[in-house]
């Protein structure tokens, strides 16, 4: 953030937008919390500073952004962060049950759920929401300071809670027994001990090209399409679950999956039928004919599971480009 | 034809082959290149679709390679404000438990609860099974539709009253949420003609029984409504136990985690969560609450409610009924009793603050009342206009808009005092007749949109000083 930016400090922000800040304060419920105007103004400034990190938005852009915020929730968060008792009382009365309900939903059926644990998880946030003293100035820093009004306060609280819960499981997942590690041996490794490697010398070459073509096809997808694929094939979510996550109907997700699969198949087939340029220490490769493409797909069926990391590790986007 | 089939088969096979490898490819894509994980606010804003397009694209690119963020989003999506069905809760628990730690990333099959190939095959079988299920349902439902005896008025009268609605309506809703197949639903409610009766009618019938049973039965009804019966029950018990006001107490931060929730909040929570699932369930679960009135929010529009009640009453009083059984007679008495109750109740429009326990209700002749305890007690407020209110919307505990007949619009920004809002001049018709506002939406104290009876809309962004046609 440049030093001369009007978002760099509260004084500069108020000098430019004092009237707007006053208007926004008037439409919120700040009066109920007896929240000083400069506290909400600081919350607005921090929100804009984070949103336009390093950039210098024009007045209308900034005004539209500030008006789009959940101002009442932001005012409540500012008041709680400021340590106003009435705001805290309101927050506890109105959000405690929601938090506990969300915690209970996250814990239940994972074998760790009971009312006490849900309450413990939900209440674990309160200390941080109130704030702990840290840093050189020993200033109390509340978790509310990280709320900038871009979502509802209740959604933000659930997101923070979900982060905690998922990270808790990831941490506990680091402890893996030796037996579990032994069980991780892939079928491919096991198969390698008992079965002989196929004799076709072209097999690895075809598979390598198919893997690279697949990587290129994946890279060519939109982020949203990749996310749908990841949800479906990696996380193994159902269409309904993906639909809920993306706020789309499951039939829309189903159609998207069909479209993406078809696009990948066409892209991979085209890539295999093209001559690739030399690069990365590799010679140029001739195009595959229809029979060879068919063979590549046959080998891919047999080569399950496979290790794409070898293809990704040597993947060079330049090498994927067709020869001009 | 054979050639086309072969080509299609080949294309399918290639897609299958690639689909198998896609999972592995995505699984092994390196998330480190996608940058840092977003903070909770970005995740929450993404879940609410509040991010800009460029931000959405940026973060979706990260999400596609970050299993942790996808899990968080999934948990977030599944733990929405609406209470979850048991199956959904179980699935959510599996998702959270399946989150893998860094060590597991190297293992290709770690964390998978079933063979990947089998899962993949199941996904391709899913559409076929769905089609088979639809056909099965169609065949199962078809004969009753054509059975002439089910279409007679006698059958309607015998089956229409839902005196047993309170014990059955909630489980049916729970079944629906648990994705129970239609066949099972049919078993629970064997008479096909009852499908003609909407959920609104069930809602109208349900409170009758609930009112008769009294508040003591509320806990049982809650047991059936809430997917988590214990939680709902404890919530009710808590709300009843903690009747002492909490507003005046001094809140110390150290004592915050152990502080009890407000009873009003618990009540509102019960209503809100049940209301998200089913209006009928709400009516059954909250006997004696304000929602037993003809509230547009709770039971549908008053007009629709009247229409439903009228049709029900007409069916009950049809002369074609030959010597109704004692049960049918009892049901008929119930319907008539409830119709009389409905006729005695004033038509009120209700507006509830997004969160909190403040509720307004509006009626004829400029009637405005406010409740600060989710409808337990009401305080009359002075209306600046004595017209009939037709719509209202509460933005917060202190900001509320109301609109009604003869171009009446009013607003409060402190929760206590109402002020008249000048309506849009261009809304007046050619015959100088003042318009009736039948709907209103508002975002804050300044921005609102009103809808005229003929569908025209006008919006203001300055508290009603100026209006723009939409």
Short mmCIF file of N, CA, C and O in Angstrom, two decimals, chain B residues 159-280:
data_model
loop_
_atom_site.label_atom_id
_atom_site.label_comp_id
_atom_site.label_asym_id
_atom_site.label_seq_id
_atom_site.Cartn_x
_atom_site.Cartn_y
_atom_site.Cartn_z
N UNK B 159 -60.30 -38.56 3.46
CA UNK B 159 -58.85 -38.52 3.58
C UNK B 159 -58.29 -37.11 3.74
O UNK B 159 -57.17 -36.94 4.14
N UNK B 160 -59.10 -36.14 3.39
CA UNK B 160 -58.57 -34.79 3.42
C UNK B 160 -58.18 -34.32 4.81
O UNK B 160 -57.09 -33.81 5.00
N UNK B 161 -59.03 -34.53 5.82
CA UNK B 161 -58.66 -33.99 7.13
C UNK B 161 -57.41 -34.67 7.64
O UNK B 161 -57.29 -35.89 7.59
N UNK B 162 -56.54 -33.91 8.11
CA UNK B 162 -55.25 -34.42 8.59
C UNK B 162 -55.21 -34.29 10.10
O UNK B 162 -54.36 -33.62 10.65
N UNK B 163 -56.16 -34.93 10.74
CA UNK B 163 -56.17 -34.79 12.18
C UNK B 163 -54.92 -35.39 12.79
O UNK B 163 -54.43 -34.95 13.81
N UNK B 164 -54.41 -36.44 12.10
CA UNK B 164 -53.21 -37.06 12.62
C UNK B 164 -51.96 -36.38 12.09
O UNK B 164 -50.87 -36.90 12.17
N UNK B 165 -52.15 -35.20 11.52
CA UNK B 165 -51.02 -34.53 10.89
C UNK B 165 -49.85 -34.26 11.83
O UNK B 165 -48.72 -34.49 11.46
N UNK B 166 -50.10 -33.78 13.06
CA UNK B 166 -48.94 -33.46 13.89
C UNK B 166 -47.97 -34.62 14.09
O UNK B 166 -46.78 -34.44 13.94
N UNK B 167 -48.46 -35.85 14.39
CA UNK B 167 -47.47 -36.92 14.51
C UNK B 167 -46.91 -37.37 13.19
O UNK B 167 -45.82 -37.88 13.16
N UNK B 168 -47.62 -37.19 12.07
CA UNK B 168 -47.14 -37.77 10.83
C UNK B 168 -46.45 -36.76 9.94
O UNK B 168 -45.58 -37.12 9.17
N UNK B 169 -46.84 -35.50 10.01
CA UNK B 169 -46.28 -34.54 9.06
C UNK B 169 -44.79 -34.40 9.22
O UNK B 169 -44.05 -34.37 8.25
N UNK B 170 -44.35 -34.34 10.45
CA UNK B 170 -42.93 -34.15 10.66
C UNK B 170 -42.09 -35.33 10.19
O UNK B 170 -41.10 -35.14 9.50
N UNK B 171 -42.48 -36.58 10.52
CA UNK B 171 -41.70 -37.70 10.00
C UNK B 171 -41.68 -37.72 8.49
O UNK B 171 -40.69 -38.07 7.88
N UNK B 172 -42.81 -37.33 7.86
CA UNK B 172 -42.80 -37.32 6.40
C UNK B 172 -41.77 -36.34 5.90
O UNK B 172 -41.04 -36.59 4.95
N UNK B 173 -41.72 -35.19 6.55
CA UNK B 173 -40.73 -34.21 6.12
C UNK B 173 -39.33 -34.72 6.38
O UNK B 173 -38.44 -34.57 5.56
N UNK B 174 -39.16 -35.37 7.53
CA UNK B 174 -37.84 -35.93 7.82
C UNK B 174 -37.48 -36.99 6.79
O UNK B 174 -36.33 -37.06 6.35
N UNK B 175 -38.47 -37.77 6.38
CA UNK B 175 -38.21 -38.77 5.35
C UNK B 175 -37.77 -38.13 4.06
O UNK B 175 -36.86 -38.58 3.38
N UNK B 176 -38.47 -37.05 3.74
CA UNK B 176 -38.12 -36.39 2.48
C UNK B 176 -36.68 -35.89 2.53
O UNK B 176 -35.91 -36.04 1.60
N UNK B 177 -36.31 -35.31 3.65
CA UNK B 177 -34.96 -34.79 3.78
C UNK B 177 -33.94 -35.91 3.77
O UNK B 177 -32.80 -35.73 3.41
N UNK B 178 -34.35 -37.08 4.22
CA UNK B 178 -33.43 -38.20 4.25
C UNK B 178 -33.43 -38.96 2.94
O UNK B 178 -32.91 -40.06 2.85
N UNK B 179 -34.03 -38.37 1.93
CA UNK B 179 -34.07 -38.96 0.61
C UNK B 179 -34.73 -40.34 0.61
O UNK B 179 -34.26 -41.28 -0.01
N UNK B 180 -35.79 -40.49 1.37
CA UNK B 180 -36.52 -41.74 1.34
C UNK B 180 -37.23 -41.84 0.00
O UNK B 180 -37.70 -40.85 -0.55
N UNK B 181 -37.29 -43.03 -0.53
CA UNK B 181 -37.87 -43.20 -1.85
C UNK B 181 -39.35 -42.92 -1.82
O UNK B 181 -40.00 -43.05 -0.78
N UNK B 182 -39.91 -42.54 -2.97
CA UNK B 182 -41.34 -42.24 -3.00
C UNK B 182 -42.20 -43.41 -2.57
O UNK B 182 -43.27 -43.22 -2.02
N UNK B 183 -41.74 -44.64 -2.80
CA UNK B 183 -42.55 -45.78 -2.40
C UNK B 183 -42.75 -45.76 -0.90
O UNK B 183 -43.83 -46.03 -0.39
N UNK B 184 -41.68 -45.43 -0.19
CA UNK B 184 -41.79 -45.41 1.26
C UNK B 184 -42.71 -44.31 1.72
O UNK B 184 -43.47 -44.47 2.66
N UNK B 185 -42.66 -43.20 1.01
CA UNK B 185 -43.56 -42.11 1.36
C UNK B 185 -45.00 -42.53 1.15
O UNK B 185 -45.88 -42.16 1.90
N UNK B 186 -45.18 -43.31 0.10
CA UNK B 186 -46.53 -43.74 -0.19
C UNK B 186 -47.05 -44.64 0.92
O UNK B 186 -48.22 -44.61 1.28
N UNK B 187 -46.14 -45.44 1.47
CA UNK B 187 -46.57 -46.30 2.57
C UNK B 187 -46.98 -45.47 3.76
O UNK B 187 -47.97 -45.76 4.45
N UNK B 188 -46.22 -44.43 4.01
CA UNK B 188 -46.54 -43.60 5.16
C UNK B 188 -47.84 -42.84 4.95
O UNK B 188 -48.53 -42.52 5.90
N UNK B 189 -48.18 -42.55 3.70
CA UNK B 189 -49.38 -41.78 3.41
C UNK B 189 -50.06 -42.47 2.24
O UNK B 189 -49.90 -42.08 1.09
N UNK B 190 -50.83 -43.51 2.52
CA UNK B 190 -51.25 -44.41 1.45
C UNK B 190 -52.28 -43.84 0.49
O UNK B 190 -52.51 -44.41 -0.54
N UNK B 191 -52.93 -42.78 0.81
CA UNK B 191 -54.01 -42.32 -0.06
C UNK B 191 -53.47 -41.35 -1.09
O UNK B 191 -53.14 -40.22 -0.78
N UNK B 192 -53.39 -41.74 -2.34
CA UNK B 192 -52.86 -40.86 -3.38
C UNK B 192 -53.62 -39.56 -3.54
O UNK B 192 -53.02 -38.54 -3.80
N UNK B 193 -54.95 -39.52 -3.42
CA UNK B 193 -55.63 -38.24 -3.63
C UNK B 193 -55.16 -37.15 -2.69
O UNK B 193 -55.33 -35.98 -2.98
N UNK B 194 -54.60 -37.52 -1.56
CA UNK B 194 -54.15 -36.48 -0.65
C UNK B 194 -53.03 -35.67 -1.24
O UNK B 194 -52.70 -34.59 -0.75
N UNK B 195 -52.46 -36.16 -2.31
CA UNK B 195 -51.41 -35.38 -2.96
C UNK B 195 -51.97 -34.08 -3.51
O UNK B 195 -51.24 -33.14 -3.79
N UNK B 196 -53.27 -34.07 -3.73
CA UNK B 196 -53.88 -32.85 -4.25
C UNK B 196 -53.85 -31.73 -3.24
O UNK B 196 -54.03 -30.59 -3.56
N UNK B 197 -53.73 -32.12 -2.01
CA UNK B 197 -53.70 -31.10 -0.97
C UNK B 197 -52.28 -30.62 -0.77
O UNK B 197 -51.38 -31.40 -0.59
N UNK B 198 -52.13 -29.35 -0.82
CA UNK B 198 -50.79 -28.80 -0.78
C UNK B 198 -50.22 -28.84 0.62
O UNK B 198 -50.90 -29.14 1.59
N UNK B 199 -48.94 -28.48 0.68
CA UNK B 199 -48.29 -28.40 1.99
C UNK B 199 -48.94 -27.34 2.84
O UNK B 199 -48.98 -27.45 4.07
N UNK B 200 -49.48 -26.31 2.20
CA UNK B 200 -50.16 -25.27 2.97
C UNK B 200 -51.34 -25.83 3.73
O UNK B 200 -51.60 -25.44 4.87
N UNK B 201 -52.08 -26.75 3.08
CA UNK B 201 -53.23 -27.29 3.77
C UNK B 201 -52.80 -28.13 4.95
O UNK B 201 -53.44 -28.11 6.02
N UNK B 202 -51.72 -28.87 4.79
CA UNK B 202 -51.20 -29.65 5.92
C UNK B 202 -50.82 -28.71 7.05
O UNK B 202 -51.06 -28.99 8.22
N UNK B 203 -50.27 -27.58 6.66
CA UNK B 203 -49.90 -26.61 7.69
C UNK B 203 -51.12 -26.06 8.39
O UNK B 203 -51.10 -25.79 9.58
N UNK B 204 -52.20 -25.90 7.63
CA UNK B 204 -53.41 -25.38 8.25
C UNK B 204 -54.04 -26.40 9.18
O UNK B 204 -54.61 -26.05 10.21
N UNK B 205 -53.96 -27.66 8.80
CA UNK B 205 -54.56 -28.70 9.64
C UNK B 205 -53.70 -29.00 10.85
O UNK B 205 -54.22 -29.29 11.92
N UNK B 206 -52.42 -28.95 10.67
CA UNK B 206 -51.53 -29.39 11.74
C UNK B 206 -51.68 -28.57 13.02
O UNK B 206 -51.76 -29.14 14.11
N UNK B 207 -51.75 -27.25 12.96
CA UNK B 207 -51.82 -26.49 14.21
C UNK B 207 -53.09 -26.76 14.99
O UNK B 207 -53.13 -26.57 16.18
N UNK B 208 -54.14 -27.18 14.29
CA UNK B 208 -55.38 -27.45 15.00
C UNK B 208 -55.16 -28.50 16.08
O UNK B 208 -55.54 -28.33 17.24
N UNK B 209 -54.53 -29.58 15.66
CA UNK B 209 -54.26 -30.64 16.61
C UNK B 209 -53.25 -30.17 17.64
O UNK B 209 -53.40 -30.45 18.84
N UNK B 210 -52.29 -29.43 17.17
CA UNK B 210 -51.26 -28.95 18.09
C UNK B 210 -51.85 -28.02 19.13
O UNK B 210 -51.51 -28.07 20.30
N UNK B 211 -52.80 -27.18 18.69
CA UNK B 211 -53.44 -26.27 19.61
C UNK B 211 -54.26 -27.04 20.64
O UNK B 211 -54.29 -26.70 21.81
N UNK B 212 -54.90 -28.10 20.17
CA UNK B 212 -55.72 -28.88 21.09
C UNK B 212 -54.85 -29.56 22.14
O UNK B 212 -55.22 -29.70 23.29
N UNK B 213 -53.71 -30.03 21.69
CA UNK B 213 -52.86 -30.74 22.64
C UNK B 213 -52.18 -29.80 23.61
O UNK B 213 -51.77 -30.21 24.70
N UNK B 214 -52.00 -28.58 23.18
CA UNK B 214 -51.39 -27.61 24.06
C UNK B 214 -49.89 -27.62 23.99
O UNK B 214 -49.27 -28.42 23.30
N UNK B 215 -49.32 -26.71 24.73
CA UNK B 215 -47.89 -26.50 24.64
C UNK B 215 -47.08 -27.68 25.17
O UNK B 215 -45.95 -27.90 24.82
N UNK B 216 -47.72 -28.47 26.04
CA UNK B 216 -47.00 -29.60 26.61
C UNK B 216 -46.53 -30.57 25.55
O UNK B 216 -45.53 -31.27 25.74
N UNK B 217 -47.24 -30.62 24.45
CA UNK B 217 -46.85 -31.55 23.40
C UNK B 217 -45.77 -30.99 22.51
O UNK B 217 -45.32 -31.64 21.59
N UNK B 218 -45.40 -29.76 22.72
CA UNK B 218 -44.42 -29.14 21.84
C UNK B 218 -43.12 -29.90 21.77
O UNK B 218 -42.51 -30.03 20.73
N UNK B 219 -42.68 -30.42 22.88
CA UNK B 219 -41.44 -31.17 22.88
C UNK B 219 -41.52 -32.39 22.01
O UNK B 219 -40.61 -32.71 21.26
N UNK B 220 -42.67 -33.10 22.06
CA UNK B 220 -42.81 -34.28 21.22
C UNK B 220 -42.80 -33.90 19.75
O UNK B 220 -42.20 -34.59 18.93
N UNK B 221 -43.49 -32.83 19.45
CA UNK B 221 -43.50 -32.40 18.05
C UNK B 221 -42.10 -32.06 17.60
O UNK B 221 -41.69 -32.38 16.50
N UNK B 222 -41.37 -31.42 18.47
CA UNK B 222 -40.00 -31.06 18.12
C UNK B 222 -39.16 -32.29 17.88
O UNK B 222 -38.30 -32.33 17.01
N UNK B 223 -39.43 -33.31 18.67
CA UNK B 223 -38.69 -34.56 18.47
C UNK B 223 -38.82 -35.03 17.05
O UNK B 223 -37.90 -35.57 16.46
N UNK B 224 -40.00 -34.82 16.49
CA UNK B 224 -40.23 -35.34 15.16
C UNK B 224 -39.75 -34.38 14.09
O UNK B 224 -39.40 -34.77 13.00
N UNK B 225 -39.77 -33.12 14.40
CA UNK B 225 -39.38 -32.15 13.39
C UNK B 225 -37.88 -32.11 13.23
O UNK B 225 -37.35 -32.17 12.14
N UNK B 226 -37.18 -32.02 14.31
CA UNK B 226 -35.74 -31.82 14.21
C UNK B 226 -35.03 -33.12 13.90
O UNK B 226 -35.33 -34.15 14.50
N UNK B 227 -34.08 -33.06 12.96
CA UNK B 227 -33.27 -34.25 12.72
C UNK B 227 -32.51 -34.65 13.97
O UNK B 227 -32.21 -35.81 14.17
N UNK B 228 -32.17 -33.69 14.76
CA UNK B 228 -31.48 -34.00 15.99
C UNK B 228 -32.45 -33.78 17.14
O UNK B 228 -32.58 -32.69 17.66
N UNK B 229 -33.15 -34.81 17.46
CA UNK B 229 -34.24 -34.66 18.42
C UNK B 229 -33.74 -34.17 19.76
O UNK B 229 -34.34 -33.29 20.38
N UNK B 230 -32.63 -34.72 20.20
CA UNK B 230 -32.12 -34.34 21.52
C UNK B 230 -31.78 -32.86 21.55
O UNK B 230 -32.06 -32.16 22.51
N UNK B 231 -31.19 -32.41 20.47
CA UNK B 231 -30.77 -31.02 20.44
C UNK B 231 -31.96 -30.09 20.49
O UNK B 231 -32.00 -29.12 21.22
N UNK B 232 -32.99 -30.45 19.67
CA UNK B 232 -34.17 -29.60 19.63
C UNK B 232 -34.87 -29.61 20.98
O UNK B 232 -35.34 -28.59 21.47
N UNK B 233 -34.90 -30.81 21.59
CA UNK B 233 -35.58 -30.93 22.87
C UNK B 233 -34.85 -30.13 23.93
O UNK B 233 -35.46 -29.40 24.71
N UNK B 234 -33.54 -30.28 23.92
CA UNK B 234 -32.78 -29.55 24.92
C UNK B 234 -32.91 -28.06 24.69
O UNK B 234 -32.93 -27.28 25.63
N UNK B 235 -33.02 -27.67 23.41
CA UNK B 235 -33.18 -26.25 23.12
C UNK B 235 -34.49 -25.74 23.71
O UNK B 235 -34.54 -24.67 24.29
N UNK B 236 -35.54 -26.55 23.56
CA UNK B 236 -36.83 -26.16 24.10
C UNK B 236 -36.78 -26.11 25.62
O UNK B 236 -37.24 -25.17 26.25
N UNK B 237 -36.18 -27.14 26.20
CA UNK B 237 -36.08 -27.17 27.66
C UNK B 237 -35.29 -25.98 28.16
O UNK B 237 -35.63 -25.36 29.15
N UNK B 238 -34.22 -25.68 27.40
CA UNK B 238 -33.38 -24.57 27.82
C UNK B 238 -34.17 -23.26 27.76
O UNK B 238 -34.11 -22.44 28.66
N UNK B 239 -34.95 -23.13 26.67
CA UNK B 239 -35.69 -21.89 26.52
C UNK B 239 -36.75 -21.76 27.60
O UNK B 239 -37.08 -20.66 28.02
N UNK B 240 -37.29 -22.88 28.05
CA UNK B 240 -38.30 -22.82 29.09
C UNK B 240 -37.68 -22.60 30.47
O UNK B 240 -38.24 -21.95 31.34
N UNK B 241 -36.49 -23.18 30.62
CA UNK B 241 -35.83 -23.09 31.92
C UNK B 241 -35.28 -21.69 32.15
O UNK B 241 -35.33 -21.16 33.26
N UNK B 242 -34.78 -21.09 31.10
CA UNK B 242 -34.09 -19.83 31.27
C UNK B 242 -35.00 -18.67 30.94
O UNK B 242 -34.81 -17.94 29.99
N UNK B 243 -36.05 -18.57 31.71
CA UNK B 243 -36.98 -17.50 31.41
C UNK B 243 -36.56 -16.18 32.02
O UNK B 243 -37.12 -15.15 31.71
N UNK B 244 -35.59 -16.23 32.88
CA UNK B 244 -35.13 -14.98 33.48
C UNK B 244 -34.48 -14.12 32.42
O UNK B 244 -33.74 -14.61 31.59
N UNK B 245 -34.78 -12.81 32.39
CA UNK B 245 -34.21 -11.95 31.36
C UNK B 245 -32.70 -11.86 31.51
O UNK B 245 -32.16 -11.90 32.61
N UNK B 246 -32.03 -11.77 30.39
CA UNK B 246 -30.57 -11.69 30.41
C UNK B 246 -30.08 -10.34 29.93
O UNK B 246 -28.90 -10.08 29.94
N UNK B 247 -30.99 -9.51 29.49
CA UNK B 247 -30.54 -8.27 28.87
C UNK B 247 -29.81 -7.35 29.85
O UNK B 247 -28.93 -6.62 29.46
N UNK B 248 -30.20 -7.41 31.07
CA UNK B 248 -29.61 -6.47 31.99
C UNK B 248 -28.30 -6.91 32.60
O UNK B 248 -27.63 -6.14 33.26
N UNK B 249 -27.89 -8.11 32.35
CA UNK B 249 -26.72 -8.60 33.07
C UNK B 249 -25.44 -8.04 32.49
O UNK B 249 -25.37 -7.71 31.31
N UNK B 250 -24.48 -7.95 33.33
CA UNK B 250 -23.17 -7.47 32.89
C UNK B 250 -22.37 -8.65 32.37
O UNK B 250 -22.16 -9.63 33.06
N UNK B 251 -21.94 -8.57 31.17
CA UNK B 251 -21.22 -9.68 30.54
C UNK B 251 -19.72 -9.47 30.69
O UNK B 251 -19.19 -8.47 30.22
N UNK B 252 -19.09 -10.39 31.36
CA UNK B 252 -17.64 -10.34 31.47
C UNK B 252 -17.04 -11.29 30.45
O UNK B 252 -17.51 -12.42 30.31
N UNK B 253 -16.02 -10.88 29.74
CA UNK B 253 -15.45 -11.73 28.70
C UNK B 253 -15.07 -13.11 29.19
O UNK B 253 -15.29 -14.09 28.51
N UNK B 254 -14.55 -13.20 30.42
CA UNK B 254 -14.14 -14.51 30.91
C UNK B 254 -15.33 -15.44 31.08
O UNK B 254 -15.20 -16.64 31.01
N UNK B 255 -16.48 -14.83 31.31
CA UNK B 255 -17.66 -15.67 31.56
C UNK B 255 -18.45 -15.94 30.30
O UNK B 255 -19.44 -16.62 30.33
N UNK B 256 -18.00 -15.41 29.21
CA UNK B 256 -18.79 -15.52 27.97
C UNK B 256 -19.01 -16.96 27.54
O UNK B 256 -20.14 -17.35 27.26
N UNK B 257 -18.00 -17.80 27.50
CA UNK B 257 -18.26 -19.14 27.00
C UNK B 257 -19.30 -19.91 27.79
O UNK B 257 -19.95 -20.78 27.28
N UNK B 258 -19.41 -19.59 29.07
CA UNK B 258 -20.37 -20.37 29.85
C UNK B 258 -21.72 -19.66 29.98
O UNK B 258 -22.59 -20.14 30.66
N UNK B 259 -21.87 -18.54 29.35
CA UNK B 259 -23.10 -17.80 29.47
C UNK B 259 -24.25 -18.49 28.76
O UNK B 259 -24.08 -19.05 27.70
N UNK B 260 -25.42 -18.50 29.36
CA UNK B 260 -26.56 -19.18 28.73
C UNK B 260 -27.09 -18.37 27.56
O UNK B 260 -27.00 -17.16 27.53
N UNK B 261 -27.67 -19.08 26.63
CA UNK B 261 -28.27 -18.40 25.49
C UNK B 261 -29.60 -17.81 25.89
O UNK B 261 -30.26 -18.28 26.82
N UNK B 262 -29.99 -16.77 25.20
CA UNK B 262 -31.25 -16.13 25.50
C UNK B 262 -32.41 -17.07 25.18
O UNK B 262 -32.40 -17.76 24.18
N UNK B 263 -33.43 -17.09 26.03
CA UNK B 263 -34.59 -17.94 25.73
C UNK B 263 -35.27 -17.50 24.45
O UNK B 263 -35.76 -18.32 23.68
N UNK B 264 -35.32 -16.19 24.23
CA UNK B 264 -35.94 -15.72 23.00
C UNK B 264 -35.18 -16.23 21.80
O UNK B 264 -35.75 -16.62 20.79
N UNK B 265 -33.87 -16.23 21.92
CA UNK B 265 -33.05 -16.71 20.82
C UNK B 265 -33.30 -18.20 20.56
O UNK B 265 -33.40 -18.65 19.42
N UNK B 266 -33.37 -18.93 21.68
CA UNK B 266 -33.61 -20.36 21.54
C UNK B 266 -34.94 -20.61 20.85
O UNK B 266 -35.06 -21.48 20.00
N UNK B 267 -35.92 -19.80 21.20
CA UNK B 267 -37.23 -19.94 20.59
C UNK B 267 -37.14 -19.61 19.11
O UNK B 267 -37.65 -20.34 18.26
N UNK B 268 -36.47 -18.50 18.83
CA UNK B 268 -36.34 -18.09 17.43
C UNK B 268 -35.55 -19.13 16.65
O UNK B 268 -35.86 -19.42 15.50
N UNK B 269 -34.55 -19.69 17.30
CA UNK B 269 -33.74 -20.71 16.64
C UNK B 269 -34.61 -21.92 16.27
O UNK B 269 -34.53 -22.45 15.17
N UNK B 270 -35.44 -22.30 17.21
CA UNK B 270 -36.32 -23.44 16.96
C UNK B 270 -37.23 -23.15 15.78
O UNK B 270 -37.38 -23.95 14.88
N UNK B 271 -37.80 -21.96 15.79
CA UNK B 271 -38.71 -21.62 14.70
C UNK B 271 -37.97 -21.52 13.39
O UNK B 271 -38.41 -22.04 12.38
N UNK B 272 -36.81 -20.86 13.42
CA UNK B 272 -36.09 -20.63 12.17
C UNK B 272 -35.62 -21.93 11.57
O UNK B 272 -35.76 -22.16 10.37
N UNK B 273 -35.08 -22.81 12.40
CA UNK B 273 -34.54 -24.04 11.85
C UNK B 273 -35.66 -24.93 11.33
O UNK B 273 -35.55 -25.52 10.26
N UNK B 274 -36.73 -24.98 12.06
CA UNK B 274 -37.84 -25.80 11.59
C UNK B 274 -38.45 -25.18 10.36
O UNK B 274 -38.82 -25.87 9.41
N UNK B 275 -38.55 -23.86 10.34
CA UNK B 275 -39.14 -23.19 9.21
C UNK B 275 -38.35 -23.40 7.95
O UNK B 275 -38.90 -23.45 6.86
N UNK B 276 -37.04 -23.56 8.07
CA UNK B 276 -36.23 -23.80 6.88
C UNK B 276 -36.57 -25.13 6.26
O UNK B 276 -36.34 -25.35 5.09
N UNK B 277 -37.10 -26.02 7.02
CA UNK B 277 -37.38 -27.34 6.47
C UNK B 277 -38.79 -27.45 5.95
O UNK B 277 -39.04 -27.97 4.88
N UNK B 278 -39.73 -27.01 6.69
CA UNK B 278 -41.11 -27.22 6.25
C UNK B 278 -42.04 -26.30 7.00
O UNK B 278 -41.98 -26.18 8.21
N UNK B 279 -42.92 -25.67 6.25
CA UNK B 279 -43.91 -24.84 6.91
C UNK B 279 -44.84 -25.69 7.75
O UNK B 279 -45.24 -25.31 8.84
N UNK B 280 -45.18 -26.85 7.22
CA UNK B 280 -46.06 -27.72 7.97
C UNK B 280 -45.41 -28.16 9.26
O UNK B 280 -46.05 -28.23 10.31
#
